PDB file of C-alpha atoms in Angstrom:
ATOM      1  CA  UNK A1317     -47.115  10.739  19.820  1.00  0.00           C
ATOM      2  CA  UNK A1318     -44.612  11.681  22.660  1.00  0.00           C
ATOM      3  CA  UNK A1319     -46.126  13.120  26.123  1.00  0.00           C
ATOM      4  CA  UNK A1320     -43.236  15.182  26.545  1.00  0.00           C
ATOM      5  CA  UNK A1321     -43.497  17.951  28.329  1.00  0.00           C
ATOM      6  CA  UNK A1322     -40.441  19.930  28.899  1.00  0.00           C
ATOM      7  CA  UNK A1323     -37.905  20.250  26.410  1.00  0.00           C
ATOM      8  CA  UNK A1324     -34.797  19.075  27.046  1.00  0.00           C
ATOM      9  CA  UNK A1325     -32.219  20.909  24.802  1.00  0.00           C
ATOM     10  CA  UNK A1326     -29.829  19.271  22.681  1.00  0.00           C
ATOM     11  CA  UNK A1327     -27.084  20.100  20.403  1.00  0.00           C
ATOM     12  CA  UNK A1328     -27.330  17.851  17.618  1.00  0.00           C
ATOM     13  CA  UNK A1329     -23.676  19.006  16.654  1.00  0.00           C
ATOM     14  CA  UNK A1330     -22.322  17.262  19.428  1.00  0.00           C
ATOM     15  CA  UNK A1331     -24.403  13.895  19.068  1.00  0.00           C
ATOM     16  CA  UNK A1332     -22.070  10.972  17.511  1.00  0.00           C
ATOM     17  CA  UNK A1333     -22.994  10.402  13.733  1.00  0.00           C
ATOM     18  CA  UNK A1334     -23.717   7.273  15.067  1.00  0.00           C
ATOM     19  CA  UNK A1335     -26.252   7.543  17.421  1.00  0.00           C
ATOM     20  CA  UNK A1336     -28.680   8.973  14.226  1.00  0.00           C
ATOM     21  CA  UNK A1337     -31.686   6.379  13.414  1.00  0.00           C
ATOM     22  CA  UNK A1338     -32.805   6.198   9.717  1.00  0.00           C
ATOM     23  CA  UNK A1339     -35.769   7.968  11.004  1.00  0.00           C
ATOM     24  CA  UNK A1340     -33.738  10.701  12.736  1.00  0.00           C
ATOM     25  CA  UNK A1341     -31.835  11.238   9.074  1.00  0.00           C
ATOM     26  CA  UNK A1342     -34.946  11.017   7.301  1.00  0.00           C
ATOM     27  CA  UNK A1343     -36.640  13.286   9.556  1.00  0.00           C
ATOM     28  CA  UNK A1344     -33.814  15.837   9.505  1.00  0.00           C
ATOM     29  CA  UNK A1345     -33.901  15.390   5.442  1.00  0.00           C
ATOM     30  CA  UNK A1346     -37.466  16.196   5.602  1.00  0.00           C
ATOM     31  CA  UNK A1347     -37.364  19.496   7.157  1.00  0.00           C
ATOM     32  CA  UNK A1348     -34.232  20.353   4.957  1.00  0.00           C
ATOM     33  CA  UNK A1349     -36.773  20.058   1.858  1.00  0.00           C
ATOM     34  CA  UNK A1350     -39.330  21.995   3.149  1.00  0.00           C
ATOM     35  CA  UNK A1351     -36.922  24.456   4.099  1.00  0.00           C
ATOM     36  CA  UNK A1352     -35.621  24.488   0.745  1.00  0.00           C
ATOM     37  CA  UNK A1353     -39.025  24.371  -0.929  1.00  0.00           C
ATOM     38  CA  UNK A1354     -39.800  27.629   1.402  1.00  0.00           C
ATOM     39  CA  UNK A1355     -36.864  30.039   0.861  1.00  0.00           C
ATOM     40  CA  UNK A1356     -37.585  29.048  -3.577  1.00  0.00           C
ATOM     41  CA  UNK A1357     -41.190  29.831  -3.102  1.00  0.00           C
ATOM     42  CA  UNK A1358     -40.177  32.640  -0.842  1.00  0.00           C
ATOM     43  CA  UNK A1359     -37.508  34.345  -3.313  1.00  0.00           C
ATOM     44  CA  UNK A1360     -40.238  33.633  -6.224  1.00  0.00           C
ATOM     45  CA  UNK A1361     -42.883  35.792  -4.388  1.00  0.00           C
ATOM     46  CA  UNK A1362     -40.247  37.961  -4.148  1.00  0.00           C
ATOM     47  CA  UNK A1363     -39.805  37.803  -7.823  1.00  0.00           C
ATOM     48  CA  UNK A1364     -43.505  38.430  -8.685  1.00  0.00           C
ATOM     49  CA  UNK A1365     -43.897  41.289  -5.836  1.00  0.00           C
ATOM     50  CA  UNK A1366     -40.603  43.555  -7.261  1.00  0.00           C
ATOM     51  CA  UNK A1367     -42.766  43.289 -10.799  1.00  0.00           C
ATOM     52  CA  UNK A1368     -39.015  43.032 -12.817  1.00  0.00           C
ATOM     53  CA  UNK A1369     -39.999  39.946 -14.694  1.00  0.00           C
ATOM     54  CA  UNK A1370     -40.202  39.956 -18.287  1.00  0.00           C
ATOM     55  CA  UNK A1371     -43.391  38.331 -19.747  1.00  0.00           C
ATOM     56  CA  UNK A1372     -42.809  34.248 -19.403  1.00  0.00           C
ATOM     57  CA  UNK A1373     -40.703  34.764 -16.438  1.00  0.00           C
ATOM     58  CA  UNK A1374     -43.395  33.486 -13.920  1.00  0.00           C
ATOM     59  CA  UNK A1375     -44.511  30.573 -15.645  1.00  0.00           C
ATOM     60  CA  UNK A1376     -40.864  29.884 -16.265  1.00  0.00           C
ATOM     61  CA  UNK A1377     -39.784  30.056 -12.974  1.00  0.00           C
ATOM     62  CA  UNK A1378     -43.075  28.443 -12.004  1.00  0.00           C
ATOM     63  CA  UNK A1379     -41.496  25.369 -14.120  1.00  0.00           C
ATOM     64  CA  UNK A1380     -38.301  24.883 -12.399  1.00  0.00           C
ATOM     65  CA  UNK A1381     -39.034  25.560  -9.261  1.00  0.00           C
ATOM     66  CA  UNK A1382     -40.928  21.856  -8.597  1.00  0.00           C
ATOM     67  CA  UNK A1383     -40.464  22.176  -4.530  1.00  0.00           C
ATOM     68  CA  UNK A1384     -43.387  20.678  -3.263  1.00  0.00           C
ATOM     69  CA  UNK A1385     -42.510  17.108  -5.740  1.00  0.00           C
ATOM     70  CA  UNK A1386     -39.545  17.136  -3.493  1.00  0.00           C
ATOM     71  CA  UNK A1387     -41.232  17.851  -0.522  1.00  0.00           C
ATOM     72  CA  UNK A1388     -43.540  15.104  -0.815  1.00  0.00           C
ATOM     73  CA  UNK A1389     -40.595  12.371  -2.277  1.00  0.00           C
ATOM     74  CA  UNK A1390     -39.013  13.045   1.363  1.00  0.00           C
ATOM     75  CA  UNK A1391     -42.262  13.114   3.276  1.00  0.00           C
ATOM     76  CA  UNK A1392     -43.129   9.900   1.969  1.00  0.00           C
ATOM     77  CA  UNK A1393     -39.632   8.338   2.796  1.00  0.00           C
ATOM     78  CA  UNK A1394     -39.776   9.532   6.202  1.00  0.00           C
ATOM     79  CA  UNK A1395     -43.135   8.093   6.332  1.00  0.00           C
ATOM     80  CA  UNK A1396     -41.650   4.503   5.316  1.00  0.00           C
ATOM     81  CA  UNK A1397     -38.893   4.630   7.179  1.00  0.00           C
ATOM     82  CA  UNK A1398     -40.948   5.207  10.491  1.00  0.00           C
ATOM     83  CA  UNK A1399     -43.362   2.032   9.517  1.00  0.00           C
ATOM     84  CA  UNK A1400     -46.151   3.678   8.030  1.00  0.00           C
ATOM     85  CA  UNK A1401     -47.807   0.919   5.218  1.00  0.00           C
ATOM     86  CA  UNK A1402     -47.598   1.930   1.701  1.00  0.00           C
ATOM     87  CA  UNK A1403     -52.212   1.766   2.046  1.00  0.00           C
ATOM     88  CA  UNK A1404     -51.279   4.188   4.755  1.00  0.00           C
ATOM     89  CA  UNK A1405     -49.637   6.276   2.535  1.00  0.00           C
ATOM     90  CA  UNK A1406     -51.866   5.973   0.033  1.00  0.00           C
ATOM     91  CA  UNK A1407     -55.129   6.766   2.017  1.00  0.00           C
ATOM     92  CA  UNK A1408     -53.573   9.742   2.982  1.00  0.00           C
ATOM     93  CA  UNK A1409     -52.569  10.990  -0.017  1.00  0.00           C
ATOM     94  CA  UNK A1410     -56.373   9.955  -1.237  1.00  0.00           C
ATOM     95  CA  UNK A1411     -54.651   7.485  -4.032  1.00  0.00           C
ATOM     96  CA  UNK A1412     -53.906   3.122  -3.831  1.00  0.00           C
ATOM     97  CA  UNK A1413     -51.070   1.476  -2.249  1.00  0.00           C
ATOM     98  CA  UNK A1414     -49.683  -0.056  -5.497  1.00  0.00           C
ATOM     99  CA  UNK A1415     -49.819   3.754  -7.256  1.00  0.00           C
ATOM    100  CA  UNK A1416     -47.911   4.880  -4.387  1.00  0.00           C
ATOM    101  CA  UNK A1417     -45.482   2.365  -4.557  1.00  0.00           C
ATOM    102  CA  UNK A1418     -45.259   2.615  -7.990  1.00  0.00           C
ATOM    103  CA  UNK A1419     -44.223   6.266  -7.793  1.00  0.00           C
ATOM    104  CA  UNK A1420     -42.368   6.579  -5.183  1.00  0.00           C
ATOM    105  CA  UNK A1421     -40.601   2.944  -4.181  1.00  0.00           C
ATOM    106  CA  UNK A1422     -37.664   3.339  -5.914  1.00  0.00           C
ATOM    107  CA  UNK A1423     -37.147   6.536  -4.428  1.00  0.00           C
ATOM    108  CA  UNK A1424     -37.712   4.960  -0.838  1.00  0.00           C
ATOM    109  CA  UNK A1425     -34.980   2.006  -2.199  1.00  0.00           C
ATOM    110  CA  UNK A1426     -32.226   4.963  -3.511  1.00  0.00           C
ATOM    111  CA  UNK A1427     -32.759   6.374  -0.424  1.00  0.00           C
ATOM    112  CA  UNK A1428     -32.404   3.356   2.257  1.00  0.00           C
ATOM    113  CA  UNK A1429     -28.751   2.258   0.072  1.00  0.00           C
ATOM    114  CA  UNK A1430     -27.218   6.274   0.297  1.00  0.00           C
ATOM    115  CA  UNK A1431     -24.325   6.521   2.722  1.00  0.00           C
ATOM    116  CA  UNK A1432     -22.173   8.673   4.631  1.00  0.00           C
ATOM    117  CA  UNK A1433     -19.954   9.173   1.250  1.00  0.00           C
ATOM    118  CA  UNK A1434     -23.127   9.593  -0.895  1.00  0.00           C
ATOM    119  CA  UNK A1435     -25.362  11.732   1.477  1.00  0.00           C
ATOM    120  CA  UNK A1436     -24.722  15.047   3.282  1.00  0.00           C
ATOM    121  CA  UNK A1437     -27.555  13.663   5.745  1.00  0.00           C
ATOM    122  CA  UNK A1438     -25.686  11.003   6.948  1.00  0.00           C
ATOM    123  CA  UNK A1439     -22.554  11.919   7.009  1.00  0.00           C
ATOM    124  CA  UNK A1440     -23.152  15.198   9.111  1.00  0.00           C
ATOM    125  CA  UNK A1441     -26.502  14.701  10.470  1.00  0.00           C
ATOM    126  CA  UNK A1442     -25.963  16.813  13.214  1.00  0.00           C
ATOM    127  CA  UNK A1443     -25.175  20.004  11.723  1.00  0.00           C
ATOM    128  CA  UNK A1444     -28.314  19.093   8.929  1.00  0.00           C
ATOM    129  CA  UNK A1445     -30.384  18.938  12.165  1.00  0.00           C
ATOM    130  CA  UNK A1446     -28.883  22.063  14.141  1.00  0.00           C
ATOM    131  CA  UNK A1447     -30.032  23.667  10.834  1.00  0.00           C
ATOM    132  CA  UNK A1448     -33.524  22.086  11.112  1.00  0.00           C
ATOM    133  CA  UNK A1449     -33.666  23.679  14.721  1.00  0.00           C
ATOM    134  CA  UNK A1450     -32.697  26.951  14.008  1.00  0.00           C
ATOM    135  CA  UNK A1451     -35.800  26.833  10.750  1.00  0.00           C
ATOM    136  CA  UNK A1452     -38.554  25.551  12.401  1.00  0.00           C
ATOM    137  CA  UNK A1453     -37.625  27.662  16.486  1.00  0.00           C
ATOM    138  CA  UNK A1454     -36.413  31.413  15.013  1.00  0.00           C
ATOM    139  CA  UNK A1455     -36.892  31.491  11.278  1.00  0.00           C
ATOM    140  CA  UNK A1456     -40.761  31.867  10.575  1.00  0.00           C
ATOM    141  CA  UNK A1457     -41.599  29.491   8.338  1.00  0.00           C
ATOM    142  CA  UNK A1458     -45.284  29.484   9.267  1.00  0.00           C
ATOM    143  CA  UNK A1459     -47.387  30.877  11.578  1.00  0.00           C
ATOM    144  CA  UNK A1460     -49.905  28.777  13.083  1.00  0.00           C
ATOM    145  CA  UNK A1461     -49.851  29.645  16.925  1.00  0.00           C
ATOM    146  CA  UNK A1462     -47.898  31.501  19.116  1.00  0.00           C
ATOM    147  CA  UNK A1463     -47.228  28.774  21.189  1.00  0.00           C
ATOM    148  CA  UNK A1464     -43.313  27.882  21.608  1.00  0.00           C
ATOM    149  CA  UNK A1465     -41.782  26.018  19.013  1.00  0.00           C
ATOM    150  CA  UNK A1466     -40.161  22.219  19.863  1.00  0.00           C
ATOM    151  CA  UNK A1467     -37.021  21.938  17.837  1.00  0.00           C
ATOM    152  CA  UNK A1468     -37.092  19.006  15.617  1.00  0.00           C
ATOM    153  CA  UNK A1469     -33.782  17.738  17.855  1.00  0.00           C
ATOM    154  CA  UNK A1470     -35.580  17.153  20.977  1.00  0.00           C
ATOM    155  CA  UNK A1471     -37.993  14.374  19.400  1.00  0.00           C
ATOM    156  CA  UNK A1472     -34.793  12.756  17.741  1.00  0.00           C
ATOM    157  CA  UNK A1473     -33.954   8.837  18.766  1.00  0.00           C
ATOM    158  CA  UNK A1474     -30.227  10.012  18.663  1.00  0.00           C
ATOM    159  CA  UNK A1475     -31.141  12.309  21.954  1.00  0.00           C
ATOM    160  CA  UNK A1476     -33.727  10.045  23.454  1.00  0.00           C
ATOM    161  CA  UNK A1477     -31.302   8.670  25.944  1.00  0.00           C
ATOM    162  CA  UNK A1478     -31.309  12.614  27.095  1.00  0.00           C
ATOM    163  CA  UNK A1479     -34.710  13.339  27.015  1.00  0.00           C
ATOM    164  CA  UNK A1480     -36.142   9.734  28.345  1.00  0.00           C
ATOM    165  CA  UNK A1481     -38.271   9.313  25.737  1.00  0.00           C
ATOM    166  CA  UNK A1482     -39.294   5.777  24.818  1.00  0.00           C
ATOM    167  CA  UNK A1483     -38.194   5.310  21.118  1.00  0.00           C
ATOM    168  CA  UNK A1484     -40.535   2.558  20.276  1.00  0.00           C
ATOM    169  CA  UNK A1485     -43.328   3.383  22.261  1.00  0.00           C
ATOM    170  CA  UNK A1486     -43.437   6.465  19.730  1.00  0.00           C
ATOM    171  CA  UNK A1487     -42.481   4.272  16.629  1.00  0.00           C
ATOM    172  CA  UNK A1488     -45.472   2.728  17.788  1.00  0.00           C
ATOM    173  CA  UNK A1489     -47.656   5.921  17.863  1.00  0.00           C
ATOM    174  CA  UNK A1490     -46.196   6.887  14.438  1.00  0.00           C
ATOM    175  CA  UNK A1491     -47.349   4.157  12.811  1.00  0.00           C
ATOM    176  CA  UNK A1492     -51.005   3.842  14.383  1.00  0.00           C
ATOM    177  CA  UNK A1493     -51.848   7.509  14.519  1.00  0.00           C
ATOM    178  CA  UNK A1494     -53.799   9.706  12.403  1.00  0.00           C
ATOM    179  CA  UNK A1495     -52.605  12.954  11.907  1.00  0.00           C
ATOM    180  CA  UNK A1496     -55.037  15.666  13.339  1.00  0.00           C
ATOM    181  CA  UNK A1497     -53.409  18.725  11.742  1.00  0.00           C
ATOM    182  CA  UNK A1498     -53.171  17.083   8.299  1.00  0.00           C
ATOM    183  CA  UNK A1499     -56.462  17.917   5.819  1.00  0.00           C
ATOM    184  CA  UNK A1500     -58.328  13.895   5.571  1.00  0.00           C
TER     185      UNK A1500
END
């Protein structure tokens, strides 16, 4: 996507609400879930390793925890508010574009009429992202590599004008590139 190099540090605190893209806020939003969908699965394993549960307590947490559903609703807006194609969607998630739609659409709609009164995201996105930043550079919510961790700010359209990235040359990218982490 980006051929960034050095990272350019930005405080997303001190960014104008403003200057936030939809794909910035959906971005930020995304990270937020997973976050969330960590620290549940994270105090469950907890749950399960201090063996204090009562017999149905797993399965009953198991039940209300649903992370990953959320996980996935956001990763798919993000995904259509960057430009991917609903058959882009779909092929990834190994499914067909009108099923996709179909299950997720109206969440993309909800999401593309919330405002600064009805979401947290975009009324404050900077502190949602500082938060993002702090998750994914000194928490440890996976460990993949050792390699230095890119805060999710420094790939944001809101601090492109800092870091001289060209927002829709990686729109662009986005929305013709394969992701070679993700399992095909």
């Amino acid at each position: 996507m980006s051929s960034e190099t050095v990272t350019i540090r930005v405080d997303p605190r001190e960014l104008p609400a403003d200057s936030f893209t939809e794909s910035d806020i959906a971005r930020i939003e995304l990270v937020s879930a997973i976050e969330s969908a960590a620290t549940a699965l994270g105090q469950y394993a907890q749950t399960v390793g201090e063996d204090l549960a009562q017999a149905g307590d797993y399965a009953r947490r198991a039940k209300t925890l649903h992370p990953l559903d959320s996980v996935l609703r956001q990763a798919v807006i993000a995904e259509r508010v960057r430009g991917a194609s609903w058959e882009t969607i779909a092929e990834a998630l190994r499914m067909n574009a009108p099923d996709a739609e179909a299950r997720w659409g109206d969440a993309v709609e909800r999401w593309r009429r919330e405002t600064r009164a009805t979401s947290l995201y975009r009324k404050d996105p900077g502190s949602s992202a500082a938060s993002a930043d702090k998750y994914i550079a000194t928490d440890t919510p996976y460990q993949f590599s050792t390699a230095t961790r890119r805060p999710l700010s420094a790939s944001l359209d809101a601090a492109a004008h800092l870091t001289g990235r060209d927002v829709t040359a990686a729109d662009h990218a986005f929305a013709g590139t394969v992701c070679t982490h993700c399992s095909h």
